């Protein structure tokens, strides 16, 4: 079945460091891919998305490129801030306009130190 | 910005009791979802709902679970006879169309004693 695998956390970085959180997926067909972020005590917020191969999603300095050949959707940011400390979830949706459920990775906790 | 709201934020219930978790999706959204996250585990899909009926459900969503949209604004998840293993954070989500991103509420933490 469809699945998402993320790198394990926690990831601890200093402010202004480069961030990569790896995400790979297994899916039949052509899923849409998402990154969600969960700040402490809050719900899941959509960070960015990509709906087809080679699409790049970007938001708030974060980027991820849909790589069909490597079945990956790695999250990157050039310079992290303390306020980026949160749990990041990679997810896929495989039913298109039929109201597709999201399948999540296990989440990666990011802690950014001043 | 419109948001999905969930109540209560924390629910404590005795094992075997019924519990209803409430959600108010974004007003013009047509697709509704419930997910849960057991502490330390992945966020798991429970059920999706469209046009007043369940469109998909997971293996977790057994006969003890039900969903309802009793009026034009609320979307509820009922667990008839709670078990200890139902303790989790439950998230409601909605989307305008099925292919569009889902917007999540802040969740209800359900604790079964």
GROMACS .gro file of N, CA and C in nm, chain B residues 3-7 21-29 31-32 34 49 52 68-76 92-94:
model
   93
  117UNK      N    1  -1.104   2.911   0.962
  117UNK     CA    2  -1.034   2.797   1.019
  117UNK      C    3  -1.132   2.691   1.065
  118UNK      N    4  -1.078   2.571   1.082
  118UNK     CA    5  -1.154   2.459   1.136
  118UNK      C    6  -1.145   2.466   1.288
  119UNK      N    7  -1.258   2.456   1.355
  119UNK     CA    8  -1.257   2.461   1.501
  119UNK      C    9  -1.307   2.329   1.559
  120UNK      N   10  -1.242   2.287   1.667
  120UNK     CA   11  -1.277   2.161   1.732
  120UNK      C   12  -1.304   2.185   1.880
  121UNK      N   13  -1.404   2.115   1.930
  121UNK     CA   14  -1.434   2.120   2.073
  121UNK      C   15  -1.468   1.981   2.124
  135UNK      N   16  -1.698   1.392   1.967
  135UNK     CA   17  -1.603   1.500   1.938
  135UNK      C   18  -1.664   1.587   1.828
  136UNK      N   19  -1.652   1.716   1.847
  136UNK     CA   20  -1.721   1.809   1.758
  136UNK      C   21  -1.624   1.892   1.677
  137UNK      N   22  -1.668   1.923   1.556
  137UNK     CA   23  -1.586   1.999   1.462
  137UNK      C   24  -1.677   2.092   1.384
  138UNK      N   25  -1.628   2.212   1.360
  138UNK     CA   26  -1.695   2.303   1.268
  138UNK      C   27  -1.598   2.327   1.153
  139UNK      N   28  -1.622   2.264   1.037
  139UNK     CA   29  -1.533   2.283   0.923
  139UNK      C   30  -1.546   2.425   0.866
  140UNK      N   31  -1.458   2.458   0.774
  140UNK     CA   32  -1.467   2.585   0.705
  140UNK      C   33  -1.596   2.586   0.624
  141UNK      N   34  -1.665   2.700   0.625
  141UNK     CA   35  -1.808   2.701   0.589
  141UNK      C   36  -1.836   2.657   0.445
  142UNK      N   37  -1.755   2.687   0.349
  142UNK     CA   38  -1.786   2.650   0.211
  142UNK      C   39  -1.718   2.521   0.167
  143UNK      N   40  -1.654   2.451   0.261
  143UNK     CA   41  -1.587   2.326   0.227
  143UNK      C   42  -1.687   2.212   0.214
  145UNK      N   43  -1.567   1.858   0.173
  145UNK     CA   44  -1.510   1.730   0.212
  145UNK      C   45  -1.463   1.740   0.357
  146UNK      N   46  -1.492   1.638   0.434
  146UNK     CA   47  -1.461   1.641   0.576
  146UNK      C   48  -1.391   1.511   0.614
  148UNK      N   49  -1.170   1.288   0.951
  148UNK     CA   50  -1.117   1.269   1.086
  148UNK      C   51  -0.988   1.187   1.078
  163UNK      N   52  -1.574   1.208   0.444
  163UNK     CA   53  -1.720   1.227   0.438
  163UNK      C   54  -1.748   1.331   0.332
  166UNK      N   55  -2.291   1.400   0.246
  166UNK     CA   56  -2.369   1.334   0.353
  166UNK      C   57  -2.350   1.185   0.363
  182UNK      N   58  -2.126   1.210   1.172
  182UNK     CA   59  -2.254   1.270   1.139
  182UNK      C   60  -2.233   1.417   1.109
  183UNK      N   61  -2.314   1.466   1.016
  183UNK     CA   62  -2.319   1.609   0.994
  183UNK      C   63  -2.463   1.650   1.023
  184UNK      N   64  -2.491   1.678   1.148
  184UNK     CA   65  -2.630   1.694   1.190
  184UNK      C   66  -2.698   1.821   1.139
  185UNK      N   67  -2.617   1.920   1.101
  185UNK     CA   68  -2.673   2.044   1.048
  185UNK      C   69  -2.574   2.097   0.946
  186UNK      N   70  -2.591   2.220   0.905
  186UNK     CA   71  -2.505   2.272   0.799
  186UNK      C   72  -2.368   2.313   0.843
  187UNK      N   73  -2.338   2.302   0.974
  187UNK     CA   74  -2.209   2.352   1.017
  187UNK      C   75  -2.125   2.252   1.095
  188UNK      N   76  -2.187   2.161   1.170
  188UNK     CA   77  -2.111   2.072   1.255
  188UNK      C   78  -2.080   1.939   1.187
  189UNK      N   79  -1.969   1.879   1.229
  189UNK     CA   80  -1.929   1.746   1.182
  189UNK      C   81  -1.878   1.673   1.305
  190UNK      N   82  -1.943   1.563   1.341
  190UNK     CA   83  -1.910   1.499   1.468
  190UNK      C   84  -1.856   1.358   1.448
  206UNK      N   85  -0.979   1.697   1.312
  206UNK     CA   86  -1.078   1.715   1.206
  206UNK      C   87  -1.014   1.797   1.096
  207UNK      N   88  -1.051   1.772   0.971
  207UNK     CA   89  -1.000   1.849   0.859
  207UNK      C   90  -1.111   1.867   0.757
  208UNK      N   91  -1.096   1.970   0.674
  208UNK     CA   92  -1.191   1.990   0.566
  208UNK      C   93  -1.118   2.044   0.444
   0.00000   0.00000   0.00000
